[in-house]
Short mmCIF file of C-alpha atoms in Angstrom, two decimals:
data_model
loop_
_atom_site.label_atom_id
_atom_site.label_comp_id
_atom_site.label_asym_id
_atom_site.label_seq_id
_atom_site.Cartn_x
_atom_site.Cartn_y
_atom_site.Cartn_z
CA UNK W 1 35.22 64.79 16.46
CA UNK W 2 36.38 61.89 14.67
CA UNK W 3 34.04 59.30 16.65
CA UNK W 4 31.35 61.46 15.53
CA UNK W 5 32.12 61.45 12.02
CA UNK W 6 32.88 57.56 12.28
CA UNK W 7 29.45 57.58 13.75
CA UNK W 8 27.33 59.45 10.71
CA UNK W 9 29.67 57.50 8.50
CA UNK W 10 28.09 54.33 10.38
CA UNK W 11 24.05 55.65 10.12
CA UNK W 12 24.86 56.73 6.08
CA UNK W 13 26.19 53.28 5.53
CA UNK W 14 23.28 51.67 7.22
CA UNK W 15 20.46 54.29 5.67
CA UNK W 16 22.03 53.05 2.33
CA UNK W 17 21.50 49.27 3.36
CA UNK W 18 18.50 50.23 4.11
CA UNK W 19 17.07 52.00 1.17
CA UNK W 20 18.35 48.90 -1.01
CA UNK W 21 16.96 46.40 0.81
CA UNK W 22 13.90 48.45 1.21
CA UNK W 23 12.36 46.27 -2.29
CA UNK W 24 13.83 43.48 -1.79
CA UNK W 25 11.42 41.16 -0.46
CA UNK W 26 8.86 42.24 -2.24
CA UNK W 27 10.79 40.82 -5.27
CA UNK W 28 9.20 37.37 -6.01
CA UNK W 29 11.80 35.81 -9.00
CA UNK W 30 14.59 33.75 -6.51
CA UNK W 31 17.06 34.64 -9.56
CA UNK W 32 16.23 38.50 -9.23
CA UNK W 33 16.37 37.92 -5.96
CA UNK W 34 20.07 36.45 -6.00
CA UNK W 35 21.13 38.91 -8.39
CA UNK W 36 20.05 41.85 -6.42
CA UNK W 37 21.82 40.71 -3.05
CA UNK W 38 25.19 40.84 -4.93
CA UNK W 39 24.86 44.44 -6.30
CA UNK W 40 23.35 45.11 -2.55
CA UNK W 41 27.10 44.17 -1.57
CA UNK W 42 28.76 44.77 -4.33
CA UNK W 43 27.57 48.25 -3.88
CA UNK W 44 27.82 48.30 0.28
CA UNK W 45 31.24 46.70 0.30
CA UNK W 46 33.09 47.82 -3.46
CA UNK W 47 35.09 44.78 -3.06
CA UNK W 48 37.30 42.98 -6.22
CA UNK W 49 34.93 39.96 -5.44
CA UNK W 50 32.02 37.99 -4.07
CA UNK W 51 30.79 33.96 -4.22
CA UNK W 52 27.65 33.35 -3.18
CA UNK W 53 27.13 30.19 -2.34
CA UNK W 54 23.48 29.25 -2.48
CA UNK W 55 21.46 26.06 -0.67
CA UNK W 56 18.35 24.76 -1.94
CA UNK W 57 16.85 21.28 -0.86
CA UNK W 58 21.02 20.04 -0.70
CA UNK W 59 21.73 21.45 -3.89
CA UNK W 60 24.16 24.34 -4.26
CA UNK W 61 24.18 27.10 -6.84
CA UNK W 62 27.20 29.27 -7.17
CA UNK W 63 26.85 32.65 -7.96
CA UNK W 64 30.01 35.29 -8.58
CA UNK W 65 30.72 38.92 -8.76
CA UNK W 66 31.85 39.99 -11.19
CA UNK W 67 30.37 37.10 -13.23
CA UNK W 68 33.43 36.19 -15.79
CA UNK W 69 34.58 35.96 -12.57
CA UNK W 70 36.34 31.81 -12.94
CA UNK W 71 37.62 29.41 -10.61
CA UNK W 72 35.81 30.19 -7.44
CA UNK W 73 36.94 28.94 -4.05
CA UNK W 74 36.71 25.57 -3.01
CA UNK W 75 33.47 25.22 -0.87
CA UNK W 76 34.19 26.19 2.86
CA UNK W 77 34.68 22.73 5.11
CA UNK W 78 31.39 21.96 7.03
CA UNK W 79 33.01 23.13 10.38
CA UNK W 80 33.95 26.52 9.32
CA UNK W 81 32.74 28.74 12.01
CA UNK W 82 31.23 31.37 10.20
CA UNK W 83 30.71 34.86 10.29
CA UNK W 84 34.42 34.99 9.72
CA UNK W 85 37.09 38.10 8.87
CA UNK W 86 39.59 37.19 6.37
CA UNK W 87 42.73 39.33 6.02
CA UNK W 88 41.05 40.97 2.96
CA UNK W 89 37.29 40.82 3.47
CA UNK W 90 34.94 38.44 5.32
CA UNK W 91 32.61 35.80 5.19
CA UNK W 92 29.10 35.17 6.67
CA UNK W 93 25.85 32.83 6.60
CA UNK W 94 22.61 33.98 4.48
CA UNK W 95 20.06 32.87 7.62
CA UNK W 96 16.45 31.99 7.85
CA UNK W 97 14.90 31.12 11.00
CA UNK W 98 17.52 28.51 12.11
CA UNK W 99 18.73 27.51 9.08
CA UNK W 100 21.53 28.11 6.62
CA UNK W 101 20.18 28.96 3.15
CA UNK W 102 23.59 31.04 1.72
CA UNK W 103 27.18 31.52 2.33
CA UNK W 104 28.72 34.88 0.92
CA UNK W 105 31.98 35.23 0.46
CA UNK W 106 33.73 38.78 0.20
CA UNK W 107 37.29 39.97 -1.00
CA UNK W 108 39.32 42.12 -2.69
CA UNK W 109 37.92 45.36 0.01
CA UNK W 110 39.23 48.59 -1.31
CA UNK W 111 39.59 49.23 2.81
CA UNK W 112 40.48 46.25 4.45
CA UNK W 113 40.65 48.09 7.53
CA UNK W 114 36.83 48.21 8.23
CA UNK W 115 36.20 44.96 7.91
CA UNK W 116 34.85 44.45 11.10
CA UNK W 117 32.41 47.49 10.69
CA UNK W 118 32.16 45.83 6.95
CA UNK W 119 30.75 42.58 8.64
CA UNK W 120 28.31 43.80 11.10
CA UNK W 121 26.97 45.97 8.67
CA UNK W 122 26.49 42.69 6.45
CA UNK W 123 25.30 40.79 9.29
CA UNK W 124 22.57 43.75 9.72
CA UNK W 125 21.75 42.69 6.12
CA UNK W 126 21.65 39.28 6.15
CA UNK W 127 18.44 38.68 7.64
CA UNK W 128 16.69 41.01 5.27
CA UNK W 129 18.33 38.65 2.16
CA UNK W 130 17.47 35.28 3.75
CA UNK W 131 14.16 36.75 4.07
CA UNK W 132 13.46 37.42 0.12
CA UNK W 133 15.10 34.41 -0.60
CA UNK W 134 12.25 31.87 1.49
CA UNK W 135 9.56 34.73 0.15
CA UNK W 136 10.95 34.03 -3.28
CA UNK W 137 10.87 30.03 -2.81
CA UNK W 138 7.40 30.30 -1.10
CA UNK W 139 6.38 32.47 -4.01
CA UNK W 140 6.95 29.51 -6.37
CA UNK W 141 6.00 26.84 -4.06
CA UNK W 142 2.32 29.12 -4.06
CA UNK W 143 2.73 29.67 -7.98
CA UNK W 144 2.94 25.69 -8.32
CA UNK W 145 0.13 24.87 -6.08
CA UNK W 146 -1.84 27.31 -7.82
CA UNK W 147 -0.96 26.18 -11.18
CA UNK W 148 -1.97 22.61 -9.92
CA UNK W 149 -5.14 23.18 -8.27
CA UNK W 150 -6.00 25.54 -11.75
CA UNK W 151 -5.17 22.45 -14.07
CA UNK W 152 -7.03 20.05 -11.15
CA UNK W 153 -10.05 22.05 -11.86
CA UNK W 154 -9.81 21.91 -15.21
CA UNK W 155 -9.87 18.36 -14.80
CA UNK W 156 -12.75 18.04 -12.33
CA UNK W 157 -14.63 20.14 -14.79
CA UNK W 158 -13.97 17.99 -17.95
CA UNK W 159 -14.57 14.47 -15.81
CA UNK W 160 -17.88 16.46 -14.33
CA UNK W 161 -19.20 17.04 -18.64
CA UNK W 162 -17.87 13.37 -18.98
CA UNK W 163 -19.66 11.64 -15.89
CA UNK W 164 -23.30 13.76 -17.64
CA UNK W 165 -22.67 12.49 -20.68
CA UNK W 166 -21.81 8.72 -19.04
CA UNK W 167 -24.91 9.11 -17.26
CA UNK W 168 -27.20 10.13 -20.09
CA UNK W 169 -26.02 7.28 -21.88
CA UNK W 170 -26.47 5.09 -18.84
CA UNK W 171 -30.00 6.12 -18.14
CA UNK W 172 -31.06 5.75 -22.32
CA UNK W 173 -28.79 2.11 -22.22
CA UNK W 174 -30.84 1.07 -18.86
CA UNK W 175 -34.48 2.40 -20.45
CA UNK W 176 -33.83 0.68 -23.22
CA UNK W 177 -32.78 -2.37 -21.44
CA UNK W 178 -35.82 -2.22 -19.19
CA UNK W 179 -38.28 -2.43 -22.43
CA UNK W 180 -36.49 -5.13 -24.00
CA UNK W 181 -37.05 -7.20 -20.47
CA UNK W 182 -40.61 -6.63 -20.51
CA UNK W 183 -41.16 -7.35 -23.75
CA UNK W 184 -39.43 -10.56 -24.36
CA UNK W 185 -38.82 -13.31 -21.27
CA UNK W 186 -36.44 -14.86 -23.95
CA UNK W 187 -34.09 -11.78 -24.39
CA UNK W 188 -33.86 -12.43 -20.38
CA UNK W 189 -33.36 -16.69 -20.55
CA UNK W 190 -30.57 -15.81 -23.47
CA UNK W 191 -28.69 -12.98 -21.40
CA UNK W 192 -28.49 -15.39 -18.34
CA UNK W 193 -27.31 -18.26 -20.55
CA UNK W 194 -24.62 -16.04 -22.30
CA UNK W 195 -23.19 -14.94 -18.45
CA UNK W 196 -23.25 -18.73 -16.87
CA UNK W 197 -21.18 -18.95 -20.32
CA UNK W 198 -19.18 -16.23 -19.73
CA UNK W 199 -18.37 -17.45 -15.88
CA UNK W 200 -17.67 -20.86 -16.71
CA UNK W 201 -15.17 -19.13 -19.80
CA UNK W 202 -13.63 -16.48 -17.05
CA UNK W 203 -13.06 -19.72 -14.40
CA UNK W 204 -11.45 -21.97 -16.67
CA UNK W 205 -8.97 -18.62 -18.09
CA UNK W 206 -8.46 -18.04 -14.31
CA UNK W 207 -7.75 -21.99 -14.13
CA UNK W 208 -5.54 -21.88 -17.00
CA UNK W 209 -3.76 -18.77 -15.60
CA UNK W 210 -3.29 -20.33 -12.42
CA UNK W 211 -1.92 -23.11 -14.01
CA UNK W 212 0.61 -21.19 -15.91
CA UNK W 213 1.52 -19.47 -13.19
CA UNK W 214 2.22 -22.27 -10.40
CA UNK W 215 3.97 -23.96 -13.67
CA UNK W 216 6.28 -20.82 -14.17
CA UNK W 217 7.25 -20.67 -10.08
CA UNK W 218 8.19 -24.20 -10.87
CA UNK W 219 10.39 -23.41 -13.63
CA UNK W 220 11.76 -20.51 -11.78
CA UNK W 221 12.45 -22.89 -8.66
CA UNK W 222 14.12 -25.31 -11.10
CA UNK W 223 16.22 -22.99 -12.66
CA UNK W 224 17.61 -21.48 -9.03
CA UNK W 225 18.35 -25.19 -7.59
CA UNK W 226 20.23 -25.58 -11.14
CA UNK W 227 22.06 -22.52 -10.30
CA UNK W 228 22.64 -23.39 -6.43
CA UNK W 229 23.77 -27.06 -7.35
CA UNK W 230 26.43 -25.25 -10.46
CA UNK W 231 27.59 -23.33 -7.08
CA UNK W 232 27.84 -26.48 -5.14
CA UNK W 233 29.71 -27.73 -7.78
CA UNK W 234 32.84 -24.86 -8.28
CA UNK W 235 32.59 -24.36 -4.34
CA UNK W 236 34.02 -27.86 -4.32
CA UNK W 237 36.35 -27.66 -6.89
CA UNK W 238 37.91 -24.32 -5.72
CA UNK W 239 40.55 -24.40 -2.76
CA UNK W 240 40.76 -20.49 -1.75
CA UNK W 241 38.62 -20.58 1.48
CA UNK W 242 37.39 -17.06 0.88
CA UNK W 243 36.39 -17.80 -2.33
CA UNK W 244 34.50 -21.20 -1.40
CA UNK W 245 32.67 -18.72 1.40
CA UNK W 246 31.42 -16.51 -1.20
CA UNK W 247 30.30 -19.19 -3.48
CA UNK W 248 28.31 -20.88 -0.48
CA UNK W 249 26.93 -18.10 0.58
CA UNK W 250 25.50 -17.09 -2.91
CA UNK W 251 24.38 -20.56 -3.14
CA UNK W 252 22.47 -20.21 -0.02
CA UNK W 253 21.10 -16.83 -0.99
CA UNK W 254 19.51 -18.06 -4.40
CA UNK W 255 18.04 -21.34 -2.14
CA UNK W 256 16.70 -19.05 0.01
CA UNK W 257 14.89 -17.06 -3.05
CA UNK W 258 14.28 -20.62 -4.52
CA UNK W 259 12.39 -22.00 -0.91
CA UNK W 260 9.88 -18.99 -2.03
CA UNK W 261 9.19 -20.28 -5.81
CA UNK W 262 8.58 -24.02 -4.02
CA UNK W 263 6.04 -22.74 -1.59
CA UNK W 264 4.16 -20.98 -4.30
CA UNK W 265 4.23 -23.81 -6.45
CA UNK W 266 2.56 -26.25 -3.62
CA UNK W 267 0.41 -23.71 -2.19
CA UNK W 268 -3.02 -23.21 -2.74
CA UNK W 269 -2.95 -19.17 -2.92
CA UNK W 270 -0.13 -17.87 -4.65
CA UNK W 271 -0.17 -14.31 -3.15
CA UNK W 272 0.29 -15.27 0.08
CA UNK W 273 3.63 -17.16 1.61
CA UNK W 274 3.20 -18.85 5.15
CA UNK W 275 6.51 -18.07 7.14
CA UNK W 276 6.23 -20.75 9.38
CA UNK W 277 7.21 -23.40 6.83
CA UNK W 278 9.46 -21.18 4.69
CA UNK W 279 11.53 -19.80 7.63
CA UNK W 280 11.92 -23.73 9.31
CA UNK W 281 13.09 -24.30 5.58
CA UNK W 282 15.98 -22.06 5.85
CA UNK W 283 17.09 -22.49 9.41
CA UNK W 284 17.08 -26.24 8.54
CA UNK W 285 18.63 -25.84 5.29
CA UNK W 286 22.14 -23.65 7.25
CA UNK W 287 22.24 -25.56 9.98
CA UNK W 288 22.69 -28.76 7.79
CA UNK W 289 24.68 -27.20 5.65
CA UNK W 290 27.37 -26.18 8.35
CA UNK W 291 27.11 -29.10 9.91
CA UNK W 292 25.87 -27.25 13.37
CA UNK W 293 25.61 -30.24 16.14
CA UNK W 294 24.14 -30.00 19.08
CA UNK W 295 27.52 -29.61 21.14
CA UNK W 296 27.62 -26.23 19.00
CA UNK W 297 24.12 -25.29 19.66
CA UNK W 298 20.63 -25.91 18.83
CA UNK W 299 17.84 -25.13 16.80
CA UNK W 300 14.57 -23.88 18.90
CA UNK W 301 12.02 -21.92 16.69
CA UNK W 302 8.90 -20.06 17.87
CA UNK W 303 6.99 -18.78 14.53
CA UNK W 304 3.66 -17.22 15.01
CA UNK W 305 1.13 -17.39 12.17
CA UNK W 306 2.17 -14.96 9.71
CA UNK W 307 1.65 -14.64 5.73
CA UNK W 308 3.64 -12.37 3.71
CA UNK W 309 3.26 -11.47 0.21
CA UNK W 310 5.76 -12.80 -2.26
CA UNK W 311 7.34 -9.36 -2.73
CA UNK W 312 8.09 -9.13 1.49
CA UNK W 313 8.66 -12.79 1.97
CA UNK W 314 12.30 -12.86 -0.42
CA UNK W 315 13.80 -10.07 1.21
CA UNK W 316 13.10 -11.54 4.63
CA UNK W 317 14.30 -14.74 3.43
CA UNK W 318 17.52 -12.75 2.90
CA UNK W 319 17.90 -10.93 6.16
CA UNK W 320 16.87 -14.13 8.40
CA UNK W 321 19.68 -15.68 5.96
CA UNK W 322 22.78 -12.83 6.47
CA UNK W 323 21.60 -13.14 10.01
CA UNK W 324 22.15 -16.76 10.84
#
């Protein structure tokens, strides 16, 4: 008699999981969402408390019953083996699919006995809450697509009115410009004096830029070797070997940043760095500097013909530096 009434105890308990968890993933607001889970165990369970931990993209958001609920637990330690009973509730993972999206912790049941019962009814549940939770987060994932694509048709639309109008004006500008060269063979000679005058003024800014710009690599190479040789300089005067270390291998650092500047500063294109010569620079450059003889070992390089922009070249200046 009494497994039978543990037994329609059992189905009541799980008809009333049932029937609230029966809306719950058709609820699209993640907070609702959240909110309803706890009175769904807060009303399944009547315990004194519950944490829900909640994971989102690594972030986690701590929810408590009841909510003036303060000081929560310390988070559980990444090897807990979870579900778990505790000796006044239980704990157990929110899944979906094959991941972890919530931890629940429960406590404080009014009969600690059926705990076990407790948890495997919670389990039952669990799947149903991880499930509104990732319908919730697709929900907004969808709502923000949506609300993107809306205001990228907006846009398309306006740049559509704009590209007309553009065109209109276009097509008048070009009619326009059309009469004007068949009326007058002088409009024409003037226009293509005024653009040889514009090239020659664009190539002798682009001349002047250059110029300004190999001039300010200079600069910028002059001020590093300043630097490295103000290095050189302490290294020597310092006697801590650790500290002379550190100051010659900052030193070598800022010549190997400096090599860069030099090569751009001699070279005819000053977006592009050829390795070859920069990387023979710096094995040179250590190997002198450490005094590396031959009865130590010797210098063989094989370089194929590669060109690096400036913003590539430093930072494998450094590396091939920390490496020898």
């Amino acid at each position: 008699m009494g497994t039978c009434d543990a037994y329609s105890q059992q189905t009541a308990e799980y008809a009333i999981a049932l029937d609230l968890c029966s809306r719950l993933t058709l609820v699209r607001d993640e907070t609702i969402v959240l909110r309803q889970i706890l009175e769904i165990f807060s009303t399944l369970f009547a315990p004194h408390t519950i944490i829900f931990r909640v994971m989102d993209n690594g972030a986690v958001t701590t929810l408590t019953f009841p909510e003036t609920l303060q000081g929560p637990t310390a988070i559980l330690p990444a090897d807990t083996l979870l579900p778990e009973i505790t000796p006044s509730g239980f704990r157990l993972r929110i899944p979906y699919k094959e991941a972890t999206i919530g931890i629940i912790e429960v406590d404080g049941l009014a009969f600690p006995a059926y705990r076990e019962r407790y948890l495997s009814l919670a389990l039952a549940v669990s799947g149903v809450c991880g499930l509104a939770i990732a319908n919730a987060r697709t929900n907004r994932m969808l709502e923000g697509a949506l609300s993107d694509l809306t205001r990228e048709n907006v846009r398309s639309s306006r740049l559509t009115e704009e590209l007309g109008i553009i065109n209109s004006e276009l097509e008048e500008r070009v009619r326009q410009r059309t009469a004007e060269l068949e009326t007058t063979a002088e409009n024409l000679e003037a226009e293509v004096k005024q653009r040889r005058a514009a090239e020659v003024l664009v190539r002798s800014q682009l001349a002047e830029k250059t110029l300004l710009l190999r001039e300010l690599h200079h600069r910028v190479n002059n001020n590093l070797q300043l630097i490295t040789s103000m290095l050189s300089i302490q290294a020597r005067k310092v006697q801590d070997p650790s500290l002379k270390l550190a100051l010659n291998e900052s030193r070598n650092r800022i010549r190997t940043m400096a090599a860069i500047h030099e090569n751009i500063w001699t070279a005819r294109d000053l977006s592009r760095i050829s390795m070859g010569g920069y990387v023979r620079f710096i094995t040179s450059s250590l190997f002198s500097l450490y005094q590396i003889n031959s009865a130590k070992g010797s210098l063989s390089l094989v370089i194929p013909d590669v060109v690096l922009d400036i913003n590539t070249a430093i930072p494998v200046g450094l590396i091939l530096n920390e490496i020898i």
